[in-house]
mmCIF file of C-alpha atoms and ligand atoms in Angstrom:
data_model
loop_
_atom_site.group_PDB
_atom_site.id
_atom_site.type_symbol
_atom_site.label_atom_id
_atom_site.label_comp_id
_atom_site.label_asym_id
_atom_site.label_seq_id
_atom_site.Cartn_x
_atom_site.Cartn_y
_atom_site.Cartn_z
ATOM 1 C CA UNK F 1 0.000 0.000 0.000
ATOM 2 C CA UNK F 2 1.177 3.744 -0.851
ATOM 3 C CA UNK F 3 0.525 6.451 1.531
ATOM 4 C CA UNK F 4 1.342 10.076 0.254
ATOM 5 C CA UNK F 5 1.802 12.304 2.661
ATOM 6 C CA UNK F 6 1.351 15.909 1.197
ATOM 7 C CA UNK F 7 2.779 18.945 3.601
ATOM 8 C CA UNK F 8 0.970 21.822 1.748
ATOM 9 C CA UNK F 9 2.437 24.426 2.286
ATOM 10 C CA UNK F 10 3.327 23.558 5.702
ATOM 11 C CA UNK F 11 6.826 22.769 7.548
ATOM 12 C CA UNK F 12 10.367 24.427 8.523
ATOM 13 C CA UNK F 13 13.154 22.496 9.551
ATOM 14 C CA UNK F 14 12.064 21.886 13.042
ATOM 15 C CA UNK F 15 9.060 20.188 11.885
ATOM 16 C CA UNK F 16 11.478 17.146 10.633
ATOM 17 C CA UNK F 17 12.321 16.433 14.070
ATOM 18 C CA UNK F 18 8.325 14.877 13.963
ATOM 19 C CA UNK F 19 9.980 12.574 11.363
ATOM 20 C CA UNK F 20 11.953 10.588 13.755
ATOM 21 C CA UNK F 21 9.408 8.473 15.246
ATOM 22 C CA UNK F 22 7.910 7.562 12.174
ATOM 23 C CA UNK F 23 10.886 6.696 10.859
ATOM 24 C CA UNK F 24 11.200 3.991 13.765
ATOM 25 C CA UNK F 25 8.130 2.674 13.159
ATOM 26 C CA UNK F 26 8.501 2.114 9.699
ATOM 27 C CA UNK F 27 11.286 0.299 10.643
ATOM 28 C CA UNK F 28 9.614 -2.129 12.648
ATOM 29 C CA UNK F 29 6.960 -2.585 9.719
ATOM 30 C CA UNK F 30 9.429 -2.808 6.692
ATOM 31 C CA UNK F 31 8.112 -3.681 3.467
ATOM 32 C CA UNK F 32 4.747 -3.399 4.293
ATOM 33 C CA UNK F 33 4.108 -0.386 3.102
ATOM 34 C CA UNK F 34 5.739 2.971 1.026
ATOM 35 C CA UNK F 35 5.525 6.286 2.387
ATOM 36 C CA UNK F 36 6.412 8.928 0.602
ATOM 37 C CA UNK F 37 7.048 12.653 2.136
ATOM 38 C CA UNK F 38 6.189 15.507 0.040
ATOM 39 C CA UNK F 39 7.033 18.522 2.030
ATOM 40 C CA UNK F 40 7.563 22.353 0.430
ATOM 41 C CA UNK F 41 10.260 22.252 -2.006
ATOM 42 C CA UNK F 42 12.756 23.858 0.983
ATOM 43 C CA UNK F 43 12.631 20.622 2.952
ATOM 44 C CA UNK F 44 13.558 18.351 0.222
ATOM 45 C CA UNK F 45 16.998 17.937 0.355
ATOM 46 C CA UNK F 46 17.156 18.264 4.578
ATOM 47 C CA UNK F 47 14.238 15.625 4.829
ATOM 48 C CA UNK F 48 15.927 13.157 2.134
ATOM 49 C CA UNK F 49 19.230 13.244 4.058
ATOM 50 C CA UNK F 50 17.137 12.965 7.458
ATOM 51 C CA UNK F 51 15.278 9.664 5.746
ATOM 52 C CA UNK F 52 19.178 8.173 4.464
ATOM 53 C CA UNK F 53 18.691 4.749 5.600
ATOM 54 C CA UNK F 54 15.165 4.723 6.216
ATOM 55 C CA UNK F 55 12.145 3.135 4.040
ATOM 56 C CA UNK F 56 10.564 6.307 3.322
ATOM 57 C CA UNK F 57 10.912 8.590 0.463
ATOM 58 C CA UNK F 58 10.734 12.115 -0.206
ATOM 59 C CA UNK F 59 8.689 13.529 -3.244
ATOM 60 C CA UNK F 60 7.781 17.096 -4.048
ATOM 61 C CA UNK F 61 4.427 18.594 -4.855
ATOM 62 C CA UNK F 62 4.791 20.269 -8.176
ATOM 63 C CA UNK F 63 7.461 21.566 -11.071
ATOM 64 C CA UNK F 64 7.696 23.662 -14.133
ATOM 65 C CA UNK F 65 6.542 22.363 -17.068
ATOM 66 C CA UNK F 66 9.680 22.738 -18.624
ATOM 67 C CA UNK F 67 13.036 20.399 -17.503
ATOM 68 C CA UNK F 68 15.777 22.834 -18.558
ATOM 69 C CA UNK F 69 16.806 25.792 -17.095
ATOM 70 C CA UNK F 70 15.680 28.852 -18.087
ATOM 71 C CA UNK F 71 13.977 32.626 -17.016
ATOM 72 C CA UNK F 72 11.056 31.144 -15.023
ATOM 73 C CA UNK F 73 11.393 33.406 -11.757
ATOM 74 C CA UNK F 74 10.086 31.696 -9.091
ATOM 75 C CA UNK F 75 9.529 28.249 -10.809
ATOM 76 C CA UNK F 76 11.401 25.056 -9.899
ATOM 77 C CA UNK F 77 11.569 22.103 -12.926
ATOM 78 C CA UNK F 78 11.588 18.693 -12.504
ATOM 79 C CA UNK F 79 15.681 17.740 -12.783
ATOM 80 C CA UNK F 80 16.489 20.696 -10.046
ATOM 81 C CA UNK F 81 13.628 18.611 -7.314
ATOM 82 C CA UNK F 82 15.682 15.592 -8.905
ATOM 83 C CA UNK F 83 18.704 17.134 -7.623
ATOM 84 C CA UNK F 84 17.650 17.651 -4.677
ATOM 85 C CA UNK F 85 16.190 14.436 -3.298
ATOM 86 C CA UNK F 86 12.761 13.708 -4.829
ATOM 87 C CA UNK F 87 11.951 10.758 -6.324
ATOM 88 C CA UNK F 88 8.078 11.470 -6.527
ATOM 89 C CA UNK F 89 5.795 14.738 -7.974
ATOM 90 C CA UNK F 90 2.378 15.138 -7.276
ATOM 91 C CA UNK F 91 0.995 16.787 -10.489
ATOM 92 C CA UNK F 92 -2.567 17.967 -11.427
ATOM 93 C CA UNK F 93 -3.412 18.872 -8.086
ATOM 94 C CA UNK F 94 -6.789 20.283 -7.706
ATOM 95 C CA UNK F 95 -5.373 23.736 -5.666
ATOM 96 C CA UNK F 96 -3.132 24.022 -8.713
ATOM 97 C CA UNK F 97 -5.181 23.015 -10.844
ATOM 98 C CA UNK F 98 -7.839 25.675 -8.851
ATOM 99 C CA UNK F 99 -4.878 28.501 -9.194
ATOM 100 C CA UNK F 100 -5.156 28.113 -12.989
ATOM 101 C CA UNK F 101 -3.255 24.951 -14.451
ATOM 102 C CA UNK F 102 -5.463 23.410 -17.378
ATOM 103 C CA UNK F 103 -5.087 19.961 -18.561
ATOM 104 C CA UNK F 104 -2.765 20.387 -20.867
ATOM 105 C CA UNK F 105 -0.277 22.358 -19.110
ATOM 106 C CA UNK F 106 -0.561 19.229 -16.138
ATOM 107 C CA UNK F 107 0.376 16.673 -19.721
ATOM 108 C CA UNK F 108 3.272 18.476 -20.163
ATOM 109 C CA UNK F 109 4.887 18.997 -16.557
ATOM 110 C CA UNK F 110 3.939 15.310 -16.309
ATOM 111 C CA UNK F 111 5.906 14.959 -19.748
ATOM 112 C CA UNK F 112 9.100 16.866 -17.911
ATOM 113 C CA UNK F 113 9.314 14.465 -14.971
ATOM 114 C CA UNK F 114 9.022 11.389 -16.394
ATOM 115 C CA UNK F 115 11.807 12.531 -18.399
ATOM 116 C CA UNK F 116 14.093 12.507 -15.541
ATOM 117 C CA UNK F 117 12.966 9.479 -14.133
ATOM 118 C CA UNK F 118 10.842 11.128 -11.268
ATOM 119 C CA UNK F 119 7.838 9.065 -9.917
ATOM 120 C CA UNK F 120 4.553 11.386 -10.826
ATOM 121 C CA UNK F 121 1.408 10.778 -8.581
ATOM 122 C CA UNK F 122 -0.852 12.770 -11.465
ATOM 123 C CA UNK F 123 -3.786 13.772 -9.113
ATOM 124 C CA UNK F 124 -7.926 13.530 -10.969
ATOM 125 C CA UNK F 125 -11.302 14.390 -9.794
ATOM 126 C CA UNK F 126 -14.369 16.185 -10.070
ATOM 127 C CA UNK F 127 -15.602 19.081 -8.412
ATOM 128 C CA UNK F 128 -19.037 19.260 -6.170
ATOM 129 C CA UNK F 129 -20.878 20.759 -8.800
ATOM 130 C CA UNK F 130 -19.449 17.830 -11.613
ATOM 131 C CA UNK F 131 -20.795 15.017 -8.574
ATOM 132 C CA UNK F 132 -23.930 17.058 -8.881
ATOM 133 C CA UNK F 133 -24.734 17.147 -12.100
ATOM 134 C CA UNK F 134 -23.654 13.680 -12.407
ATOM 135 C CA UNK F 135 -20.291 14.333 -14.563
ATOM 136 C CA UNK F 136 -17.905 12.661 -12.947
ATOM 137 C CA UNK F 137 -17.008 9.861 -15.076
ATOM 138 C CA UNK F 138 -16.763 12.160 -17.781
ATOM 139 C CA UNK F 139 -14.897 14.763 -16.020
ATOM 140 C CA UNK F 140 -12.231 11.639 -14.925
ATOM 141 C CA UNK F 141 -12.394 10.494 -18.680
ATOM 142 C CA UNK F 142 -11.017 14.137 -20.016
ATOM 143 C CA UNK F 143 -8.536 14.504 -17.203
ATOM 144 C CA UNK F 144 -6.797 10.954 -17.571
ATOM 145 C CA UNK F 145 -7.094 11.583 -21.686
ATOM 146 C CA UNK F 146 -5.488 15.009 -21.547
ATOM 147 C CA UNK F 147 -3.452 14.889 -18.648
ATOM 148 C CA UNK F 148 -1.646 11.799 -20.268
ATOM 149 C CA UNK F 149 -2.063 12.672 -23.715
ATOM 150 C CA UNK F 150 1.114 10.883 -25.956
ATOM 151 C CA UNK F 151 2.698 9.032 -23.035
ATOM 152 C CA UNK F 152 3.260 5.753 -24.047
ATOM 153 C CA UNK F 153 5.079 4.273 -21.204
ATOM 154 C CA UNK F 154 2.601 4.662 -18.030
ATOM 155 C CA UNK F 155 4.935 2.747 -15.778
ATOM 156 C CA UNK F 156 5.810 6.152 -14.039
ATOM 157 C CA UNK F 157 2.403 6.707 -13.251
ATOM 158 C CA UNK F 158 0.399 6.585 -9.940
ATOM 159 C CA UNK F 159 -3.129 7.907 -10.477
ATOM 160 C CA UNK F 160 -4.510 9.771 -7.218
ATOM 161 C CA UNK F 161 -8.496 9.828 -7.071
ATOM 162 C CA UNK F 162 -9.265 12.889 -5.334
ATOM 163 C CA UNK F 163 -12.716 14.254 -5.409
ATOM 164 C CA UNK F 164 -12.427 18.082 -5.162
ATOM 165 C CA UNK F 165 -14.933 18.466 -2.702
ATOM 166 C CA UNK F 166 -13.745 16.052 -0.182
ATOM 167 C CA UNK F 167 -10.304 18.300 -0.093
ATOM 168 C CA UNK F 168 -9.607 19.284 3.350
ATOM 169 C CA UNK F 169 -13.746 19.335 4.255
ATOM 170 C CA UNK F 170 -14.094 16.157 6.192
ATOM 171 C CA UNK F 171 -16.233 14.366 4.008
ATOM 172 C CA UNK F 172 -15.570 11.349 2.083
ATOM 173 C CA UNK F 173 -17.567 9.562 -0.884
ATOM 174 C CA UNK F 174 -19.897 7.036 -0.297
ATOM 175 C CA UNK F 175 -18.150 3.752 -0.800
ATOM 176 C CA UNK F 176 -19.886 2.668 -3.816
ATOM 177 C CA UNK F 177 -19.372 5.883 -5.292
ATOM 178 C CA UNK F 178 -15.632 5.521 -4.639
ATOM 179 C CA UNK F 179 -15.488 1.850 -5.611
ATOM 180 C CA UNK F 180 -17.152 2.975 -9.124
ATOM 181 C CA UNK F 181 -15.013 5.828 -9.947
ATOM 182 C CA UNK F 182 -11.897 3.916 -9.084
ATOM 183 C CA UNK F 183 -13.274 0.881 -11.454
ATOM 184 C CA UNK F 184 -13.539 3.312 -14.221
ATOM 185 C CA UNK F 185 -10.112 5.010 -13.603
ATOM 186 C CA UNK F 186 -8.965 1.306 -14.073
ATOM 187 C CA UNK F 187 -10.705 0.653 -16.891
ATOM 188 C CA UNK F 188 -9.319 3.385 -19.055
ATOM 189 C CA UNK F 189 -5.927 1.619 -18.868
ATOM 190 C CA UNK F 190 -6.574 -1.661 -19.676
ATOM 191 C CA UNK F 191 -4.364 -4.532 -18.888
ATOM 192 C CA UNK F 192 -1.445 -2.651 -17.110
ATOM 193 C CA UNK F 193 -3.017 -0.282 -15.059
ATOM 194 C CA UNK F 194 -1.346 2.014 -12.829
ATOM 195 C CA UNK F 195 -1.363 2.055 -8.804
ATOM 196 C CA UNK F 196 -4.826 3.858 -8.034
ATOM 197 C CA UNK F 197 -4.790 5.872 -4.801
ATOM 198 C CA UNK F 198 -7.728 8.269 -3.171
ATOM 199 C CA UNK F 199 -7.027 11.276 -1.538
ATOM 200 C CA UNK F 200 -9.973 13.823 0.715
ATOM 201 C CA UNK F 201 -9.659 14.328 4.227
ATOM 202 C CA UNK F 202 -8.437 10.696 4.915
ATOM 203 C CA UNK F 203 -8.239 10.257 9.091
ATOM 204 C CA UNK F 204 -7.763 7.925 11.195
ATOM 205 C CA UNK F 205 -11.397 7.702 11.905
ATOM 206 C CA UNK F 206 -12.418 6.832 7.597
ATOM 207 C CA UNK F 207 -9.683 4.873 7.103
ATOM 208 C CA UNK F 208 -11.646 1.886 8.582
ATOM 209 C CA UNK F 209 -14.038 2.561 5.944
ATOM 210 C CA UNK F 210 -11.609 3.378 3.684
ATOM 211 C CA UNK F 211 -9.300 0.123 3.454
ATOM 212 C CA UNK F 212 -12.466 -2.372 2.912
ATOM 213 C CA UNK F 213 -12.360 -1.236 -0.688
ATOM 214 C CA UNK F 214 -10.077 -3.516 -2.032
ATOM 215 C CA UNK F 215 -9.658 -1.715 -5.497
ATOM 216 C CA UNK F 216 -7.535 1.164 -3.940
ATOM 217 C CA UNK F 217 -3.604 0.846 -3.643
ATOM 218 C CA UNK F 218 -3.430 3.601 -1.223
ATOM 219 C CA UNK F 219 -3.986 7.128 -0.209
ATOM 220 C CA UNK F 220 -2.918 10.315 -0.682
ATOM 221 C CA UNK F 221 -3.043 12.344 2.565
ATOM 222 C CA UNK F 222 -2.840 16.191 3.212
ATOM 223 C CA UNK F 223 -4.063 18.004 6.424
ATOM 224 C CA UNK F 224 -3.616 14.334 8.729
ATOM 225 C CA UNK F 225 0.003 13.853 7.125
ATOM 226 C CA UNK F 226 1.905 16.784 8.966
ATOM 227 C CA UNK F 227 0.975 14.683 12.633
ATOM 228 C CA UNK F 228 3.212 11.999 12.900
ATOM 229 C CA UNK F 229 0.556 10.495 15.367
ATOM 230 C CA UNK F 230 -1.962 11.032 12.901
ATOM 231 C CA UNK F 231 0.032 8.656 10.075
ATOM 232 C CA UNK F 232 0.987 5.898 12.055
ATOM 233 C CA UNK F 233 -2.545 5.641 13.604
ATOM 234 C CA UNK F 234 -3.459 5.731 9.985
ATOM 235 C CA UNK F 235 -0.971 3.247 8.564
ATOM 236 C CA UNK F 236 -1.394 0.929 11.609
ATOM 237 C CA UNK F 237 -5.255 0.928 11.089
ATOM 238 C CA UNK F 238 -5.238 -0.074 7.625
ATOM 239 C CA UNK F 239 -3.185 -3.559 8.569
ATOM 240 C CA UNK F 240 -5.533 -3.944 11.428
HETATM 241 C C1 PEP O 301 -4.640 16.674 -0.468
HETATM 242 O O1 PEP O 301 -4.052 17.703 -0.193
HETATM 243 O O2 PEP O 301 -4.442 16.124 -1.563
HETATM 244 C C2 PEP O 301 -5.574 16.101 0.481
HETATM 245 C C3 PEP O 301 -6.109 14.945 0.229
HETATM 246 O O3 PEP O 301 -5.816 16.840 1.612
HETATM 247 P P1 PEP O 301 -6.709 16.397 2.873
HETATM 248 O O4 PEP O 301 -6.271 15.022 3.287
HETATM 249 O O5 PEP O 301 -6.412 17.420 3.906
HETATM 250 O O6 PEP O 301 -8.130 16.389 2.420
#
């Protein structure tokens, strides 16, 4: 099982000292599961030399769309997070894609990380008003087709199912409702589909709901992630 654990925009240094005991108890559970840190892009390289040695891995939570260098103020590409320490990048996620980035701007910073070998966990979901007016699959359809437009080899890919509206709100779909949209995510690939993970206000509480559906491969965890209580309880629960 995956778990994702995204920061936000959340975390100094002194937050990696909540790291340690985590690391210990991954150590006592090794190989039964991958965690994978994605903190701001300023912890990247202090949190991948913290987890040397450990089973967890460090992953960032977006890039520029383009790998080379060039006059992008601000912007960070895919080979400089490389450099640093990531071996992940969430993409397409729903407060990016909120701030403005379209489908096709998500296919090609997905394009730029796969060409340096980094892991992307390409993030997909509707909105409250898609779930309303009964769009989802459709909205999932155009997102996977775009978002992966002319990349042949999906091996790269982790797909995150992440309902907009369960973002940091507490709620959760209805299992059926979760089961079905993660069936047709699967079904879109075929034969060699990619590790399917949901993300929306997972807890420690949902979880037990959560890990009866046996079609997930994980989850993808923001506002519980940044407690290192909170992650264990989760992690431990699901193996319960
Ligand atoms: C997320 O940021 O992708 C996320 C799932 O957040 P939360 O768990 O807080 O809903």
């Amino acid at each position: 099982m995956f778990f994702i654990a995204n920061w936000k925009m959340f975390g100094d240094l002194r937050t990696l000292n909540s790291l340690d005991n985590v690391i210990k108890f991954s150590k006592t559970n090794k190989n039964k599961f991958k965690l994978i840190y994605c903190p701001p892009n300023t912890l990247i390289r202090p949190m991948s030399k913290r987890l040397k040695n450990s089973n967890l891995e460090v992953g960032a939570q977006n890039c520029h769309e383009n790998d080379d260098y060039g006059a992008f103020t601000g912007q960070v590409n895919s080979r400089m997070l490389k450099n640093v320490g990531a071996k992940y990048v969430i993409l397409g996620h729903s407060e990016n894609r909120k701030a403005g980035e379209n489908d096709n701007l998500i296919n090609l910073k997905i394009k730029s990380a796969i060409k340096v070998d980094l892991k992307v966990i390409f993030c997909v979901g509707e909105t409250l008003k898609e779930k309303k007016n009964k769009k989802t699959t459709q909205v999932l359809k155009k997102q996977i087709e775009k978002g992966l437009q002319s990349i042949k080899n999906k091996s790269k890919i982790i797909i995150a199912y992440e309902p907009v509206w369960s973002i940091g709100t507490g709620l959760i779909p209805k299992s059926e409702d979760l089961i079905k949209s993660v069936l047709f995510i699967r079904s879109r690939f075929g034969r060699k589909s990619p590790k399917i993970l949901y993300g929306g206000s997972v807890n420690s509480d949902n979880i037990n709901q959560l890990k009866n559906i046996k079609s997930i491969d994980g989850f993808l965890i923001g506002g519980a992630s940044q407690d290192p209580k909170k992650i264990i309880d989760i992690i431990k629960k699901t193996y319960i």
